[in-house]
PDB file of C-alpha atoms in Angstrom:
ATOM      1  CA  ASP L  80     -35.816-171.225  83.423  1.00  0.00           C
ATOM      2  CA  ALA L  81     -38.459-172.353  86.126  1.00  0.00           C
ATOM      3  CA  GLY L  82     -41.298-171.568  83.829  1.00  0.00           C
ATOM      4  CA  VAL L  83     -44.456-169.881  85.150  1.00  0.00           C
ATOM      5  CA  ILE L  84     -44.805-170.351  88.887  1.00  0.00           C
ATOM      6  CA  GLN L  85     -48.238-170.499  90.589  1.00  0.00           C
ATOM      7  CA  SER L  86     -49.262-170.933  94.264  1.00  0.00           C
ATOM      8  CA  PRO L  87     -50.912-172.582  95.897  1.00  0.00           C
ATOM      9  CA  ARG L  88     -51.484-175.683  93.776  1.00  0.00           C
ATOM     10  CA  HIS L  89     -54.564-176.714  95.502  1.00  0.00           C
ATOM     11  CA  GLU L  90     -56.949-174.542  97.796  1.00  0.00           C
ATOM     12  CA  VAL L  91     -59.893-175.832  99.410  1.00  0.00           C
ATOM     13  CA  THR L  92     -62.042-173.116 101.271  1.00  0.00           C
ATOM     14  CA  GLU L  93     -65.537-172.363 102.510  1.00  0.00           C
ATOM     15  CA  MET L  94     -68.048-170.197 100.830  1.00  0.00           C
ATOM     16  CA  GLY L  95     -67.624-166.580 101.842  1.00  0.00           C
ATOM     17  CA  GLN L  96     -63.750-166.784 102.371  1.00  0.00           C
ATOM     18  CA  GLU L  97     -61.270-164.678 100.529  1.00  0.00           C
ATOM     19  CA  VAL L  98     -59.029-166.623  98.218  1.00  0.00           C
ATOM     20  CA  THR L  99     -55.666-165.145  96.726  1.00  0.00           C
ATOM     21  CA  LEU L 100     -53.942-166.945  93.969  1.00  0.00           C
ATOM     22  CA  ARG L 101     -50.459-166.006  92.987  1.00  0.00           C
ATOM     23  CA  CYS L 102     -48.402-166.083  89.811  1.00  0.00           C
ATOM     24  CA  LYS L 103     -44.767-165.447  88.901  1.00  0.00           C
ATOM     25  CA  PRO L 104     -44.321-165.114  85.035  1.00  0.00           C
ATOM     26  CA  ILE L 105     -41.217-166.169  83.059  1.00  0.00           C
ATOM     27  CA  SER L 106     -38.596-163.506  83.431  1.00  0.00           C
ATOM     28  CA  GLY L 107     -38.733-161.126  80.412  1.00  0.00           C
ATOM     29  CA  HIS L 108     -42.260-161.860  79.423  1.00  0.00           C
ATOM     30  CA  ASP L 109     -44.300-158.735  79.401  1.00  0.00           C
ATOM     31  CA  TYR L 110     -47.668-160.159  79.034  1.00  0.00           C
ATOM     32  CA  LEU L 111     -49.426-161.926  81.789  1.00  0.00           C
ATOM     33  CA  PHE L 112     -52.742-163.783  81.561  1.00  0.00           C
ATOM     34  CA  TRP L 113     -55.244-165.314  84.031  1.00  0.00           C
ATOM     35  CA  TYR L 114     -57.597-168.024  82.908  1.00  0.00           C
ATOM     36  CA  ARG L 115     -60.183-170.219  84.383  1.00  0.00           C
ATOM     37  CA  GLN L 116     -61.057-173.661  83.289  1.00  0.00           C
ATOM     38  CA  THR L 117     -64.129-175.685  83.997  1.00  0.00           C
ATOM     39  CA  MET L 118     -65.687-178.703  82.501  1.00  0.00           C
ATOM     40  CA  MET L 119     -68.741-176.626  81.425  1.00  0.00           C
ATOM     41  CA  ARG L 120     -67.161-173.561  80.061  1.00  0.00           C
ATOM     42  CA  GLY L 121     -63.637-174.739  79.056  1.00  0.00           C
ATOM     43  CA  LEU L 122     -60.699-172.304  79.147  1.00  0.00           C
ATOM     44  CA  GLU L 123     -61.724-168.797  79.750  1.00  0.00           C
ATOM     45  CA  LEU L 124     -59.460-165.555  79.618  1.00  0.00           C
ATOM     46  CA  LEU L 125     -60.294-163.537  82.814  1.00  0.00           C
ATOM     47  CA  ILE L 126     -57.841-160.785  82.504  1.00  0.00           C
ATOM     48  CA  TYR L 127     -54.412-159.844  80.933  1.00  0.00           C
ATOM     49  CA  PHE L 128     -51.702-157.413  81.645  1.00  0.00           C
ATOM     50  CA  ASN L 129     -48.953-155.771  79.668  1.00  0.00           C
ATOM     51  CA  ASN L 130     -46.041-154.305  81.341  1.00  0.00           C
ATOM     52  CA  ASN L 131     -47.964-154.667  84.683  1.00  0.00           C
ATOM     53  CA  VAL L 132     -50.817-152.580  83.310  1.00  0.00           C
ATOM     54  CA  PRO L 133     -54.385-154.436  82.951  1.00  0.00           C
ATOM     55  CA  ILE L 134     -55.383-154.234  79.409  1.00  0.00           C
ATOM     56  CA  ASP L 135     -58.585-156.280  79.062  1.00  0.00           C
ATOM     57  CA  ASP L 136     -60.449-157.480  82.102  1.00  0.00           C
ATOM     58  CA  SER L 137     -63.791-157.989  80.239  1.00  0.00           C
ATOM     59  CA  GLY L 138     -63.579-161.677  81.177  1.00  0.00           C
ATOM     60  CA  MET L 139     -63.621-161.086  84.858  1.00  0.00           C
ATOM     61  CA  PRO L 140     -66.972-162.692  86.023  1.00  0.00           C
ATOM     62  CA  GLU L 141     -67.998-160.016  88.521  1.00  0.00           C
ATOM     63  CA  ASP L 142     -66.816-157.533  91.218  1.00  0.00           C
ATOM     64  CA  ARG L 143     -65.926-160.365  93.564  1.00  0.00           C
ATOM     65  CA  PHE L 144     -62.832-160.963  91.314  1.00  0.00           C
ATOM     66  CA  SER L 145     -59.865-158.721  91.231  1.00  0.00           C
ATOM     67  CA  ALA L 146     -56.406-158.880  89.838  1.00  0.00           C
ATOM     68  CA  LYS L 147     -53.154-157.025  90.460  1.00  0.00           C
ATOM     69  CA  MET L 148     -49.718-156.902  89.014  1.00  0.00           C
ATOM     70  CA  PRO L 149     -47.668-154.771  91.319  1.00  0.00           C
ATOM     71  CA  ASN L 150     -44.326-155.503  89.471  1.00  0.00           C
ATOM     72  CA  ALA L 151     -43.027-157.487  86.562  1.00  0.00           C
ATOM     73  CA  SER L 152     -42.428-160.635  88.433  1.00  0.00           C
ATOM     74  CA  PHE L 153     -45.645-161.043  90.418  1.00  0.00           C
ATOM     75  CA  SER L 154     -49.375-161.154  90.171  1.00  0.00           C
ATOM     76  CA  THR L 155     -52.415-161.950  92.195  1.00  0.00           C
ATOM     77  CA  LEU L 156     -55.942-163.063  91.558  1.00  0.00           C
ATOM     78  CA  LYS L 157     -58.312-162.385  94.542  1.00  0.00           C
ATOM     79  CA  ILE L 158     -61.799-163.648  94.923  1.00  0.00           C
ATOM     80  CA  GLN L 159     -63.769-162.040  97.841  1.00  0.00           C
ATOM     81  CA  PRO L 160     -66.139-163.485  98.924  1.00  0.00           C
ATOM     82  CA  SER L 161     -65.706-166.842  97.242  1.00  0.00           C
ATOM     83  CA  GLU L 162     -68.746-169.082  96.089  1.00  0.00           C
ATOM     84  CA  PRO L 163     -69.084-172.748  95.140  1.00  0.00           C
ATOM     85  CA  ARG L 164     -69.478-171.823  91.518  1.00  0.00           C
ATOM     86  CA  ASP L 165     -65.960-170.357  91.590  1.00  0.00           C
ATOM     87  CA  SER L 166     -64.495-174.000  91.851  1.00  0.00           C
ATOM     88  CA  ALA L 167     -62.226-174.321  88.896  1.00  0.00           C
ATOM     89  CA  VAL L 168     -58.633-174.675  87.867  1.00  0.00           C
ATOM     90  CA  TYR L 169     -57.085-171.147  87.500  1.00  0.00           C
ATOM     91  CA  PHE L 170     -54.138-170.906  85.189  1.00  0.00           C
ATOM     92  CA  CYS L 171     -51.610-168.127  84.790  1.00  0.00           C
ATOM     93  CA  ALA L 172     -49.743-167.689  81.553  1.00  0.00           C
ATOM     94  CA  SER L 173     -47.006-165.360  80.183  1.00  0.00           C
ATOM     95  CA  SER L 174     -45.801-164.492  76.802  1.00  0.00           C
ATOM     96  CA  HIS L 175     -42.825-162.857  75.193  1.00  0.00           C
ATOM     97  CA  PRO L 176     -43.161-158.976  74.362  1.00  0.00           C
ATOM     98  CA  LEU L 177     -44.486-159.181  70.842  1.00  0.00           C
ATOM     99  CA  ALA L 178     -48.127-158.585  69.818  1.00  0.00           C
ATOM    100  CA  VAL L 179     -50.290-160.749  72.043  1.00  0.00           C
ATOM    101  CA  GLY L 180     -52.019-163.483  70.346  1.00  0.00           C
ATOM    102  CA  TYR L 181     -49.056-164.102  67.806  1.00  0.00           C
ATOM    103  CA  ASN L 182     -46.895-165.772  70.396  1.00  0.00           C
ATOM    104  CA  GLU L 183     -46.835-168.873  72.350  1.00  0.00           C
ATOM    105  CA  GLN L 184     -48.310-168.499  75.869  1.00  0.00           C
ATOM    106  CA  PHE L 185     -46.590-170.439  78.610  1.00  0.00           C
ATOM    107  CA  PHE L 186     -48.891-171.844  81.223  1.00  0.00           C
ATOM    108  CA  GLY L 187     -48.234-172.478  84.854  1.00  0.00           C
ATOM    109  CA  PRO L 188     -49.372-175.608  86.487  1.00  0.00           C
ATOM    110  CA  GLY L 189     -52.620-174.153  87.768  1.00  0.00           C
ATOM    111  CA  THR L 190     -54.263-173.775  91.034  1.00  0.00           C
ATOM    112  CA  ARG L 191     -57.141-176.192  91.607  1.00  0.00           C
ATOM    113  CA  LEU L 192     -59.622-174.159  93.672  1.00  0.00           C
ATOM    114  CA  THR L 193     -62.569-175.837  95.591  1.00  0.00           C
ATOM    115  CA  VAL L 194     -65.112-173.748  97.339  1.00  0.00           C
ATOM    116  CA  LEU L 195     -67.377-175.690  99.640  1.00  0.00           C
TER     117      LEU L 195
ATOM    118  CA  ARG X 229     -72.489-169.360  68.201  1.00  0.00           C
ATOM    119  CA  LYS X 230     -69.202-170.020  69.874  1.00  0.00           C
ATOM    120  CA  GLU X 231     -66.117-168.268  68.687  1.00  0.00           C
ATOM    121  CA  VAL X 232     -64.146-171.692  68.429  1.00  0.00           C
ATOM    122  CA  GLU X 233     -65.919-174.858  68.010  1.00  0.00           C
ATOM    123  CA  GLN X 234     -64.569-178.458  68.156  1.00  0.00           C
ATOM    124  CA  ASP X 235     -65.899-181.835  68.331  1.00  0.00           C
ATOM    125  CA  PRO X 236     -65.533-182.748  71.915  1.00  0.00           C
ATOM    126  CA  GLY X 237     -64.926-186.457  71.080  1.00  0.00           C
ATOM    127  CA  PRO X 238     -63.502-188.722  72.751  1.00  0.00           C
ATOM    128  CA  PHE X 239     -61.844-190.334  69.692  1.00  0.00           C
ATOM    129  CA  ASN X 240     -60.784-193.841  70.610  1.00  0.00           C
ATOM    130  CA  VAL X 241     -58.102-195.176  68.103  1.00  0.00           C
ATOM    131  CA  PRO X 242     -55.763-198.000  68.153  1.00  0.00           C
ATOM    132  CA  GLU X 243     -52.023-197.537  68.242  1.00  0.00           C
ATOM    133  CA  GLY X 244     -50.793-196.701  64.615  1.00  0.00           C
ATOM    134  CA  ALA X 245     -53.986-195.163  63.594  1.00  0.00           C
ATOM    135  CA  THR X 246     -54.366-191.951  61.746  1.00  0.00           C
ATOM    136  CA  VAL X 247     -56.785-189.518  63.322  1.00  0.00           C
ATOM    137  CA  ALA X 248     -57.993-185.995  62.337  1.00  0.00           C
ATOM    138  CA  PHE X 249     -59.452-183.279  64.364  1.00  0.00           C
ATOM    139  CA  ASN X 250     -61.505-180.231  62.946  1.00  0.00           C
ATOM    140  CA  CYS X 251     -62.064-176.935  64.237  1.00  0.00           C
ATOM    141  CA  THR X 252     -64.190-173.912  63.092  1.00  0.00           C
ATOM    142  CA  TYR X 253     -64.000-170.309  63.970  1.00  0.00           C
ATOM    143  CA  SER X 254     -66.468-167.511  63.728  1.00  0.00           C
ATOM    144  CA  ASN X 255     -64.391-164.282  63.291  1.00  0.00           C
ATOM    145  CA  SER X 256     -63.100-163.941  59.851  1.00  0.00           C
ATOM    146  CA  ALA X 257     -60.709-161.169  61.109  1.00  0.00           C
ATOM    147  CA  SER X 258     -58.711-163.861  63.086  1.00  0.00           C
ATOM    148  CA  GLN X 259     -55.014-163.743  61.999  1.00  0.00           C
ATOM    149  CA  SER X 260     -53.170-166.669  63.724  1.00  0.00           C
ATOM    150  CA  PHE X 261     -54.096-170.210  64.881  1.00  0.00           C
ATOM    151  CA  PHE X 262     -52.626-172.840  66.978  1.00  0.00           C
ATOM    152  CA  TRP X 263     -53.086-176.175  68.330  1.00  0.00           C
ATOM    153  CA  TYR X 264     -52.350-176.664  72.014  1.00  0.00           C
ATOM    154  CA  ARG X 265     -52.179-179.975  73.820  1.00  0.00           C
ATOM    155  CA  GLN X 266     -53.408-180.506  77.463  1.00  0.00           C
ATOM    156  CA  ASP X 267     -52.661-183.661  79.256  1.00  0.00           C
ATOM    157  CA  CYS X 268     -55.060-184.828  82.138  1.00  0.00           C
ATOM    158  CA  ARG X 269     -54.824-182.392  85.136  1.00  0.00           C
ATOM    159  CA  LYS X 270     -51.853-180.566  83.458  1.00  0.00           C
ATOM    160  CA  GLU X 271     -51.499-177.215  81.914  1.00  0.00           C
ATOM    161  CA  PRO X 272     -52.079-176.535  78.151  1.00  0.00           C
ATOM    162  CA  LYS X 273     -48.905-176.457  76.085  1.00  0.00           C
ATOM    163  CA  LEU X 274     -48.389-175.264  72.577  1.00  0.00           C
ATOM    164  CA  LEU X 275     -48.281-178.128  70.049  1.00  0.00           C
ATOM    165  CA  MET X 276     -47.926-176.291  66.858  1.00  0.00           C
ATOM    166  CA  SER X 277     -48.863-173.041  64.914  1.00  0.00           C
ATOM    167  CA  VAL X 278     -50.960-173.269  61.901  1.00  0.00           C
ATOM    168  CA  TYR X 279     -49.892-171.354  58.833  1.00  0.00           C
ATOM    169  CA  SER X 280     -51.993-170.660  55.711  1.00  0.00           C
ATOM    170  CA  SER X 281     -49.812-172.944  53.563  1.00  0.00           C
ATOM    171  CA  GLY X 282     -50.152-175.825  56.111  1.00  0.00           C
ATOM    172  CA  ASN X 283     -47.429-177.215  58.080  1.00  0.00           C
ATOM    173  CA  GLU X 284     -45.937-180.478  59.403  1.00  0.00           C
ATOM    174  CA  ASP X 285     -44.148-181.420  62.394  1.00  0.00           C
ATOM    175  CA  GLY X 286     -43.080-185.067  62.395  1.00  0.00           C
ATOM    176  CA  ARG X 287     -46.340-187.127  62.665  1.00  0.00           C
ATOM    177  CA  PHE X 288     -48.548-183.894  63.006  1.00  0.00           C
ATOM    178  CA  THR X 289     -50.021-181.908  60.177  1.00  0.00           C
ATOM    179  CA  ALA X 290     -52.013-178.858  60.506  1.00  0.00           C
ATOM    180  CA  GLN X 291     -54.018-177.179  57.785  1.00  0.00           C
ATOM    181  CA  LEU X 292     -55.959-173.850  57.691  1.00  0.00           C
ATOM    182  CA  ASN X 293     -58.824-172.943  55.245  1.00  0.00           C
ATOM    183  CA  ARG X 294     -59.580-169.257  55.720  1.00  0.00           C
ATOM    184  CA  ALA X 295     -62.541-169.305  53.230  1.00  0.00           C
ATOM    185  CA  SER X 296     -64.253-171.921  55.239  1.00  0.00           C
ATOM    186  CA  GLN X 297     -62.848-170.685  58.680  1.00  0.00           C
ATOM    187  CA  TYR X 298     -61.746-174.118  59.380  1.00  0.00           C
ATOM    188  CA  ILE X 299     -58.653-175.720  60.875  1.00  0.00           C
ATOM    189  CA  SER X 300     -57.469-179.302  61.134  1.00  0.00           C
ATOM    190  CA  LEU X 301     -54.992-181.342  62.870  1.00  0.00           C
ATOM    191  CA  LEU X 302     -53.791-184.835  61.443  1.00  0.00           C
ATOM    192  CA  ILE X 303     -51.944-187.309  63.601  1.00  0.00           C
ATOM    193  CA  ARG X 304     -50.428-190.188  61.842  1.00  0.00           C
ATOM    194  CA  ASP X 305     -49.150-193.360  63.570  1.00  0.00           C
ATOM    195  CA  SER X 306     -50.653-192.645  66.777  1.00  0.00           C
ATOM    196  CA  LYS X 307     -48.865-193.404  69.885  1.00  0.00           C
ATOM    197  CA  LEU X 308     -50.220-194.214  73.412  1.00  0.00           C
ATOM    198  CA  SER X 309     -48.535-190.899  74.450  1.00  0.00           C
ATOM    199  CA  ASP X 310     -50.478-188.973  72.215  1.00  0.00           C
ATOM    200  CA  SER X 311     -53.570-189.433  74.371  1.00  0.00           C
ATOM    201  CA  ALA X 312     -54.567-185.965  75.557  1.00  0.00           C
ATOM    202  CA  THR X 313     -57.053-183.064  74.934  1.00  0.00           C
ATOM    203  CA  TYR X 314     -56.198-181.011  71.805  1.00  0.00           C
ATOM    204  CA  LEU X 315     -57.249-177.461  71.956  1.00  0.00           C
ATOM    205  CA  CYS X 316     -57.962-175.374  68.858  1.00  0.00           C
ATOM    206  CA  VAL X 317     -56.770-171.717  69.546  1.00  0.00           C
ATOM    207  CA  VAL X 318     -57.544-168.778  67.517  1.00  0.00           C
ATOM    208  CA  ASN X 319     -56.228-165.128  67.750  1.00  0.00           C
ATOM    209  CA  THR X 320     -59.208-162.737  67.930  1.00  0.00           C
ATOM    210  CA  PRO X 321     -59.038-159.188  67.260  1.00  0.00           C
ATOM    211  CA  MET X 322     -60.463-157.145  70.255  1.00  0.00           C
ATOM    212  CA  GLU X 323     -60.974-153.663  71.142  1.00  0.00           C
ATOM    213  CA  TYR X 324     -57.742-153.481  72.969  1.00  0.00           C
ATOM    214  CA  GLY X 325     -55.634-155.762  70.899  1.00  0.00           C
ATOM    215  CA  ASN X 326     -55.674-159.433  70.375  1.00  0.00           C
ATOM    216  CA  LYS X 327     -56.514-162.363  72.509  1.00  0.00           C
ATOM    217  CA  LEU X 328     -56.303-166.050  72.203  1.00  0.00           C
ATOM    218  CA  VAL X 329     -59.643-167.885  72.189  1.00  0.00           C
ATOM    219  CA  PHE X 330     -59.559-171.519  73.058  1.00  0.00           C
ATOM    220  CA  GLY X 331     -61.841-174.075  71.872  1.00  0.00           C
ATOM    221  CA  ALA X 332     -63.242-176.675  74.345  1.00  0.00           C
ATOM    222  CA  GLY X 333     -60.986-179.382  73.180  1.00  0.00           C
ATOM    223  CA  THR X 334     -61.061-182.717  71.573  1.00  0.00           C
ATOM    224  CA  ILE X 335     -60.246-185.806  73.647  1.00  0.00           C
ATOM    225  CA  LEU X 336     -57.999-188.411  72.071  1.00  0.00           C
ATOM    226  CA  ARG X 337     -57.563-191.730  73.559  1.00  0.00           C
ATOM    227  CA  VAL X 338     -55.015-194.201  71.968  1.00  0.00           C
ATOM    228  CA  LYS X 339     -55.223-197.712  72.988  1.00  0.00           C
ATOM    229  CA  SER X 340     -52.910-200.638  72.520  1.00  0.00           C
TER     230      SER X 340
END
């Protein structure tokens, strides 16, 4: 298995631009998670999906952030408009279909976002 | 108070040393616990789960103290390749189910 795939790996954009991050989970994993990691705040859960349905989006910072999972093999995280404080590494992770939290989460390599 | 707290370190140790990391969590309803490892500029990866009875995996030993809400990781005979950030992770019950809460991590540097 190729593992969790994320694209792009690096993104540099200017303030105000729209940014779209993409994720392909491991086949057969029903849970998908989006995290953000910064030096100041560590690893934070933004949102997670179960069977393509958003379950908990309480970690999404504000309305500028949105996430979708149109099918079992693809998810996007969109920031519009982007701001310099959004600069971070964004990880996508997936896990096997048992109760979330009890299973190993497999992380993608992350997207390093820089907003100038 | 943070849900999961760790000493950020860094812990600088020589090869062959034994080093221990501690972690405390605030939610007494938490049910499962993990240590993840994150190498520089890489993604986190599961190192080991932590069971109530304690568990060992080679040079790594994890302990859980539910009464004190405390988790530990012991690394024996440290190797240069153990240098990484170690994340304490706790399953926290939420309104819609459970979620993993990650500590900020403890940095370990093993030197020759």
